[in-house]
mmCIF file of C-alpha atoms in Angstrom:
data_model
loop_
_atom_site.group_PDB
_atom_site.id
_atom_site.type_symbol
_atom_site.label_atom_id
_atom_site.label_comp_id
_atom_site.label_asym_id
_atom_site.label_seq_id
_atom_site.Cartn_x
_atom_site.Cartn_y
_atom_site.Cartn_z
ATOM 1 C CA MET A 193 -126.150 -177.623 -10.972
ATOM 2 C CA SER A 194 -129.323 -177.242 -12.991
ATOM 3 C CA VAL A 195 -129.575 -173.873 -14.743
ATOM 4 C CA LEU A 196 -133.373 -174.016 -14.369
ATOM 5 C CA LEU A 197 -135.164 -175.295 -11.278
ATOM 6 C CA PHE A 198 -138.516 -176.994 -11.925
ATOM 7 C CA GLU A 199 -140.571 -177.471 -8.767
ATOM 8 C CA ARG A 200 -144.179 -178.431 -8.075
ATOM 9 C CA ASP A 201 -146.420 -177.038 -5.350
ATOM 10 C CA GLY A 202 -149.618 -179.007 -5.899
ATOM 11 C CA ASP A 203 -150.979 -177.917 -9.271
ATOM 12 C CA VAL A 204 -148.654 -174.895 -9.508
ATOM 13 C CA ALA A 205 -145.326 -175.290 -11.351
ATOM 14 C CA ARG A 206 -142.488 -172.972 -10.372
ATOM 15 C CA LEU A 207 -139.663 -172.334 -12.829
ATOM 16 C CA THR A 208 -136.597 -170.565 -11.437
ATOM 17 C CA LEU A 209 -133.746 -169.218 -13.552
ATOM 18 C CA ASN A 210 -130.733 -170.570 -11.694
ATOM 19 C CA ARG A 211 -127.493 -168.977 -12.844
ATOM 20 C CA PRO A 212 -127.082 -166.560 -9.923
ATOM 21 C CA ASP A 213 -123.323 -166.147 -10.392
ATOM 22 C CA ALA A 214 -124.032 -164.996 -13.970
ATOM 23 C CA ALA A 215 -127.004 -162.763 -13.026
ATOM 24 C CA ASN A 216 -129.272 -165.462 -14.533
ATOM 25 C CA ALA A 217 -128.037 -164.450 -17.978
ATOM 26 C CA LEU A 218 -129.521 -166.422 -20.849
ATOM 27 C CA ASP A 219 -127.207 -168.846 -22.616
ATOM 28 C CA LEU A 220 -128.256 -171.624 -24.977
ATOM 29 C CA THR A 221 -128.363 -174.227 -22.195
ATOM 30 C CA LEU A 222 -130.749 -172.127 -20.105
ATOM 31 C CA CYS A 223 -132.958 -171.263 -23.087
ATOM 32 C CA GLU A 224 -133.199 -174.931 -24.072
ATOM 33 C CA ALA A 225 -134.073 -175.876 -20.487
ATOM 34 C CA LEU A 226 -136.736 -173.149 -20.400
ATOM 35 C CA PHE A 227 -138.242 -174.416 -23.646
ATOM 36 C CA GLU A 228 -138.327 -178.002 -22.352
ATOM 37 C CA ALA A 229 -139.955 -176.875 -19.091
ATOM 38 C CA ALA A 230 -142.480 -174.704 -20.956
ATOM 39 C CA THR A 231 -143.362 -177.660 -23.176
ATOM 40 C CA GLU A 232 -143.878 -179.884 -20.138
ATOM 41 C CA CYS A 233 -146.033 -177.265 -18.410
ATOM 42 C CA ASP A 234 -148.076 -176.796 -21.574
ATOM 43 C CA GLY A 235 -148.743 -180.506 -22.000
ATOM 44 C CA ASP A 236 -149.342 -181.505 -18.371
ATOM 45 C CA ALA A 237 -153.027 -181.034 -17.527
ATOM 46 C CA SER A 238 -152.293 -181.458 -13.814
ATOM 47 C CA ILE A 239 -150.390 -178.133 -13.896
ATOM 48 C CA ARG A 240 -152.932 -175.324 -13.630
ATOM 49 C CA CYS A 241 -150.639 -172.306 -13.199
ATOM 50 C CA VAL A 242 -146.964 -171.564 -13.902
ATOM 51 C CA VAL A 243 -144.719 -169.212 -11.913
ATOM 52 C CA LEU A 244 -141.451 -167.867 -13.359
ATOM 53 C CA THR A 245 -138.806 -166.187 -11.196
ATOM 54 C CA GLY A 246 -135.041 -166.019 -10.660
ATOM 55 C CA THR A 247 -132.432 -167.043 -8.082
ATOM 56 C CA GLY A 248 -130.235 -164.506 -6.333
ATOM 57 C CA ARG A 249 -130.299 -160.734 -6.530
ATOM 58 C CA MET A 250 -131.300 -160.444 -10.209
ATOM 59 C CA PHE A 251 -134.246 -161.717 -12.208
ATOM 60 C CA CYS A 252 -132.353 -161.892 -15.485
ATOM 61 C CA ALA A 253 -129.580 -159.783 -17.032
ATOM 62 C CA GLY A 254 -130.567 -160.741 -20.593
ATOM 63 C CA GLY A 255 -128.260 -162.569 -22.960
ATOM 64 C CA ASP A 256 -124.923 -163.883 -21.737
ATOM 65 C CA ILE A 257 -122.526 -161.236 -23.088
ATOM 66 C CA GLY A 258 -119.449 -163.229 -22.101
ATOM 67 C CA ALA A 259 -120.599 -166.200 -24.166
ATOM 68 C CA MET A 260 -121.365 -163.904 -27.069
ATOM 69 C CA SER A 261 -117.897 -162.371 -26.933
ATOM 70 C CA ALA A 262 -116.288 -165.822 -26.832
ATOM 71 C CA ALA A 263 -118.169 -166.800 -29.999
ATOM 72 C CA GLY A 264 -115.968 -164.548 -32.140
ATOM 73 C CA ASP A 265 -116.972 -164.435 -35.807
ATOM 74 C CA LYS A 266 -119.760 -166.963 -35.150
ATOM 75 C CA VAL A 267 -121.567 -164.626 -32.779
ATOM 76 C CA GLY A 268 -124.345 -163.801 -35.277
ATOM 77 C CA PRO A 269 -125.570 -167.376 -35.830
ATOM 78 C CA ILE A 270 -125.107 -168.225 -32.133
ATOM 79 C CA VAL A 271 -127.133 -165.239 -30.933
ATOM 80 C CA GLY A 272 -129.760 -165.983 -33.580
ATOM 81 C CA GLU A 273 -130.081 -169.532 -32.277
ATOM 82 C CA LEU A 274 -130.197 -168.299 -28.690
ATOM 83 C CA ALA A 275 -132.950 -165.762 -29.417
ATOM 84 C CA SER A 276 -134.946 -168.277 -31.444
ATOM 85 C CA LYS A 277 -134.860 -170.863 -28.656
ATOM 86 C CA LEU A 278 -135.855 -168.233 -26.083
ATOM 87 C CA HIS A 279 -138.701 -167.081 -28.308
ATOM 88 C CA LEU A 280 -139.961 -170.645 -28.711
ATOM 89 C CA ALA A 281 -140.053 -170.979 -24.922
ATOM 90 C CA MET A 282 -141.844 -167.647 -24.524
ATOM 91 C CA SER A 283 -144.357 -168.569 -27.217
ATOM 92 C CA ARG A 284 -145.104 -171.876 -25.517
ATOM 93 C CA LEU A 285 -145.626 -170.095 -22.186
ATOM 94 C CA ALA A 286 -147.874 -167.508 -23.859
ATOM 95 C CA ARG A 287 -150.012 -170.098 -25.664
ATOM 96 C CA MET A 288 -150.441 -172.677 -22.916
ATOM 97 C CA ASN A 289 -153.940 -173.270 -21.582
ATOM 98 C CA LYS A 290 -153.114 -171.935 -18.113
ATOM 99 C CA PRO A 291 -151.922 -168.629 -16.608
ATOM 100 C CA LEU A 292 -148.354 -167.441 -16.163
ATOM 101 C CA VAL A 293 -147.229 -165.408 -13.137
ATOM 102 C CA THR A 294 -143.809 -163.741 -13.265
ATOM 103 C CA LEU A 295 -142.123 -162.765 -10.000
ATOM 104 C CA VAL A 296 -139.408 -160.229 -10.778
ATOM 105 C CA ASN A 297 -137.102 -160.720 -7.811
ATOM 106 C CA GLY A 298 -134.512 -158.158 -8.923
ATOM 107 C CA PRO A 299 -133.219 -156.194 -11.919
ATOM 108 C CA ALA A 300 -134.380 -157.267 -15.373
ATOM 109 C CA ALA A 301 -132.461 -156.196 -18.466
ATOM 110 C CA GLY A 302 -132.400 -156.967 -22.169
ATOM 111 C CA ALA A 303 -134.259 -160.163 -23.018
ATOM 112 C CA GLY A 304 -134.860 -160.593 -19.293
ATOM 113 C CA TYR A 305 -136.990 -157.448 -19.466
ATOM 114 C CA GLY A 306 -139.324 -158.990 -22.045
ATOM 115 C CA LEU A 307 -139.352 -162.283 -20.159
ATOM 116 C CA ALA A 308 -140.339 -160.460 -16.961
ATOM 117 C CA LEU A 309 -143.238 -158.675 -18.661
ATOM 118 C CA SER A 310 -144.618 -161.777 -20.353
ATOM 119 C CA GLY A 311 -146.756 -162.948 -17.423
ATOM 120 C CA ASP A 312 -150.506 -162.532 -17.119
ATOM 121 C CA VAL A 313 -149.726 -161.242 -13.630
ATOM 122 C CA VAL A 314 -146.367 -159.522 -13.119
ATOM 123 C CA LEU A 315 -145.275 -158.852 -9.533
ATOM 124 C CA ALA A 316 -141.956 -157.072 -8.985
ATOM 125 C CA ALA A 317 -139.865 -156.668 -5.856
ATOM 126 C CA ARG A 318 -139.417 -153.011 -4.942
ATOM 127 C CA SER A 319 -135.678 -153.469 -5.490
ATOM 128 C CA ALA A 320 -136.262 -154.466 -9.107
ATOM 129 C CA VAL A 321 -135.323 -152.120 -11.927
ATOM 130 C CA PHE A 322 -136.024 -152.489 -15.630
ATOM 131 C CA SER A 323 -133.431 -151.588 -18.289
ATOM 132 C CA ALA A 324 -133.618 -152.276 -22.008
ATOM 133 C CA ALA A 325 -129.814 -151.923 -22.358
ATOM 134 C CA TYR A 326 -129.725 -152.793 -26.061
ATOM 135 C CA GLY A 327 -128.473 -149.410 -27.232
ATOM 136 C CA ALA A 328 -125.366 -149.628 -25.056
ATOM 137 C CA LEU A 329 -124.448 -152.842 -26.863
ATOM 138 C CA GLY A 330 -125.249 -151.496 -30.318
ATOM 139 C CA VAL A 331 -127.961 -154.080 -30.954
ATOM 140 C CA SER A 332 -131.721 -154.159 -31.494
ATOM 141 C CA PRO A 333 -134.101 -155.814 -28.997
ATOM 142 C CA ASP A 334 -135.281 -159.383 -28.647
ATOM 143 C CA GLY A 335 -137.354 -161.198 -26.026
ATOM 144 C CA GLY A 336 -140.580 -159.642 -27.316
ATOM 145 C CA LEU A 337 -139.821 -156.212 -25.881
ATOM 146 C CA THR A 338 -140.787 -154.234 -29.007
ATOM 147 C CA TRP A 339 -144.118 -156.129 -29.108
ATOM 148 C CA LEU A 340 -144.951 -155.961 -25.406
ATOM 149 C CA LEU A 341 -144.001 -152.395 -24.500
ATOM 150 C CA PRO A 342 -146.137 -150.523 -27.073
ATOM 151 C CA ARG A 343 -149.158 -152.569 -25.991
ATOM 152 C CA LEU A 344 -148.534 -151.952 -22.308
ATOM 153 C CA VAL A 345 -147.503 -148.282 -22.258
ATOM 154 C CA GLY A 346 -148.121 -146.926 -25.783
ATOM 155 C CA LEU A 347 -145.752 -146.311 -28.668
ATOM 156 C CA ARG A 348 -144.333 -142.967 -27.534
ATOM 157 C CA ARG A 349 -143.323 -144.224 -24.090
ATOM 158 C CA ALA A 350 -142.012 -147.477 -25.578
ATOM 159 C CA GLN A 351 -139.779 -145.459 -27.914
ATOM 160 C CA GLU A 352 -138.329 -143.505 -25.013
ATOM 161 C CA ILE A 353 -137.861 -146.552 -22.797
ATOM 162 C CA ILE A 354 -136.079 -148.642 -25.433
ATOM 163 C CA ILE A 355 -134.272 -146.121 -27.620
ATOM 164 C CA SER A 356 -133.033 -143.857 -24.814
ATOM 165 C CA ASN A 357 -132.660 -146.808 -22.423
ATOM 166 C CA ARG A 358 -134.770 -145.187 -19.716
ATOM 167 C CA ARG A 359 -134.286 -147.117 -16.498
ATOM 168 C CA LEU A 360 -137.482 -147.719 -14.536
ATOM 169 C CA SER A 361 -137.929 -148.533 -10.872
ATOM 170 C CA ALA A 362 -140.580 -151.036 -9.817
ATOM 171 C CA GLU A 363 -142.790 -148.166 -8.620
ATOM 172 C CA GLU A 364 -142.459 -146.334 -11.958
ATOM 173 C CA ALA A 365 -143.221 -149.561 -13.816
ATOM 174 C CA GLU A 366 -146.366 -150.026 -11.725
ATOM 175 C CA THR A 367 -147.523 -146.444 -12.316
ATOM 176 C CA MET A 368 -147.049 -146.855 -16.082
ATOM 177 C CA GLY A 369 -148.951 -150.136 -16.157
ATOM 178 C CA LEU A 370 -145.845 -152.076 -17.133
ATOM 179 C CA ILE A 371 -146.281 -154.489 -14.224
ATOM 180 C CA THR A 372 -149.274 -155.538 -12.138
ATOM 181 C CA ARG A 373 -147.823 -154.190 -8.889
ATOM 182 C CA ALA A 374 -144.676 -153.703 -6.839
ATOM 183 C CA ILE A 375 -144.262 -155.844 -3.714
ATOM 184 C CA ASP A 376 -141.932 -155.595 -0.727
ATOM 185 C CA ASP A 377 -138.946 -157.827 -1.465
ATOM 186 C CA GLU A 378 -139.466 -160.152 1.487
ATOM 187 C CA ALA A 379 -143.124 -160.732 0.565
ATOM 188 C CA LEU A 380 -142.673 -161.322 -3.185
ATOM 189 C CA ILE A 381 -142.526 -165.121 -3.240
ATOM 190 C CA SER A 382 -145.252 -165.716 -0.659
ATOM 191 C CA GLU A 383 -147.635 -163.242 -2.277
ATOM 192 C CA GLY A 384 -146.793 -164.484 -5.752
ATOM 193 C CA MET A 385 -147.462 -168.104 -4.842
ATOM 194 C CA ALA A 386 -150.741 -167.053 -3.196
ATOM 195 C CA VAL A 387 -151.784 -165.364 -6.448
ATOM 196 C CA ALA A 388 -150.757 -168.482 -8.379
ATOM 197 C CA GLY A 389 -152.808 -170.675 -6.038
ATOM 198 C CA LYS A 390 -155.914 -168.570 -6.652
ATOM 199 C CA LEU A 391 -155.405 -168.716 -10.407
ATOM 200 C CA ALA A 392 -154.865 -172.481 -10.262
ATOM 201 C CA ALA A 393 -158.245 -172.808 -8.572
ATOM 202 C CA GLY A 394 -159.909 -170.970 -11.452
ATOM 203 C CA ALA A 395 -161.384 -172.222 -14.711
ATOM 204 C CA THR A 396 -158.122 -172.815 -16.556
ATOM 205 C CA SER A 397 -159.709 -173.707 -19.910
ATOM 206 C CA ALA A 398 -161.607 -170.423 -19.884
ATOM 207 C CA ILE A 399 -158.430 -168.626 -18.821
ATOM 208 C CA GLY A 400 -156.642 -170.240 -21.761
ATOM 209 C CA ARG A 401 -159.284 -169.002 -24.204
ATOM 210 C CA THR A 402 -159.102 -165.553 -22.632
ATOM 211 C CA ARG A 403 -155.308 -165.513 -23.083
ATOM 212 C CA ASP A 404 -155.738 -166.406 -26.769
ATOM 213 C CA LEU A 405 -158.332 -163.673 -27.277
ATOM 214 C CA LEU A 406 -156.165 -161.045 -25.623
ATOM 215 C CA LEU A 407 -153.122 -162.006 -27.697
ATOM 216 C CA ALA A 408 -155.160 -161.813 -30.895
ATOM 217 C CA SER A 409 -157.018 -158.606 -30.054
ATOM 218 C CA PHE A 410 -154.598 -156.163 -31.697
ATOM 219 C CA GLY A 411 -154.468 -158.102 -34.961
ATOM 220 C CA ASN A 412 -158.163 -158.858 -35.474
ATOM 221 C CA SER A 413 -160.871 -156.685 -36.928
ATOM 222 C CA TRP A 414 -163.771 -155.758 -34.621
ATOM 223 C CA GLU A 415 -166.182 -158.179 -36.306
ATOM 224 C CA THR A 416 -163.656 -161.026 -36.396
ATOM 225 C CA HIS A 417 -162.935 -160.625 -32.709
ATOM 226 C CA LEU A 418 -166.622 -160.498 -31.799
ATOM 227 C CA GLU A 419 -167.127 -163.778 -33.667
ATOM 228 C CA LEU A 420 -164.198 -165.379 -31.844
ATOM 229 C CA GLU A 421 -165.624 -164.210 -28.517
ATOM 230 C CA ALA A 422 -169.040 -165.655 -29.395
ATOM 231 C CA ARG A 423 -167.534 -169.000 -30.340
ATOM 232 C CA GLY A 424 -165.328 -169.014 -27.264
ATOM 233 C CA ILE A 425 -168.094 -168.372 -24.748
ATOM 234 C CA ALA A 426 -170.349 -170.941 -26.438
ATOM 235 C CA THR A 427 -167.605 -173.551 -26.106
ATOM 236 C CA SER A 428 -166.821 -172.517 -22.518
ATOM 237 C CA ILE A 429 -170.403 -172.648 -21.272
ATOM 238 C CA SER A 430 -170.758 -176.159 -22.677
ATOM 239 C CA SER A 431 -167.583 -177.447 -21.006
ATOM 240 C CA VAL A 432 -167.396 -179.208 -17.650
ATOM 241 C CA GLU A 433 -165.972 -176.013 -16.180
ATOM 242 C CA GLY A 434 -168.833 -173.970 -17.566
ATOM 243 C CA LYS A 435 -171.413 -176.410 -16.250
ATOM 244 C CA GLU A 436 -169.751 -176.363 -12.828
ATOM 245 C CA GLY A 437 -169.672 -172.564 -12.819
ATOM 246 C CA VAL A 438 -173.372 -172.291 -13.665
ATOM 247 C CA ALA A 439 -174.336 -174.966 -11.119
ATOM 248 C CA ALA A 440 -172.288 -173.219 -8.416
ATOM 249 C CA PHE A 441 -173.866 -169.854 -9.217
ATOM 250 C CA LEU A 442 -177.386 -171.247 -9.064
ATOM 251 C CA GLY A 443 -176.559 -173.246 -5.939
ATOM 252 C CA LYS A 444 -175.012 -170.176 -4.290
ATOM 253 C CA ARG A 445 -171.748 -171.980 -3.592
ATOM 254 C CA LYS A 446 -168.112 -171.608 -4.557
ATOM 255 C CA PRO A 447 -167.304 -173.438 -7.820
ATOM 256 C CA ASP A 448 -164.893 -176.372 -7.748
ATOM 257 C CA PHE A 449 -163.103 -176.029 -11.047
ATOM 258 C CA ARG A 450 -160.271 -178.338 -9.957
ATOM 259 C CA GLY A 451 -162.798 -181.159 -9.613
ATOM 260 C CA ALA A 452 -164.513 -180.346 -12.903
ATOM 261 C CA GLN A 453 -162.510 -182.647 -15.147
#
């Protein structure tokens, strides 16, 4: 059985964590498969949007604690390798020239928490809960959680959520701005794929530049970021997508960005 399902629905790729009997916990095999899939999605121009979700009742329980325990004295290097491979996959998904939609089908904990929040659009089933869980194990976070949470909810709330392991419902996560919105469980996949279809019909090159600008915004000075925006929009307006967008606006029609290759 494949630990990661890779399916295509037209120009939308759907990646599904597929270790339901292990709560979709992340072991090295799954992290390597996720990196390979992320690399393929990044490099395949026919894929215009990527959806990430999980099989079964959980989205992802984080790292595979059983595998870590079995590692004995080698647990440090093994967990380091596991986290590094996961981070490479997450980086590839964050830097690809197309949007990422995460569909949080159930509880997300540990590194699964960061993975859930990494989408441009994050839809969570109402049954989903979010738990950092690191403190209970006596470890510090991975999966980008200490980078993502302060940017999404502010430092003070991030400190409470991670350090005191505050458990959040999907509704609380929506109210805080942690996720895009909470969805009824039975509607999550259909609504998520509808969102992905709309994004896939958009100007993916421009979306890619927008993703880069947003990721860089906290590290750049005001003037540096303004210059990057100026260069980005100049490049975008000159592209086939930009020309199609302008022509559609002037022609009072809907743009066909899929056909603008």
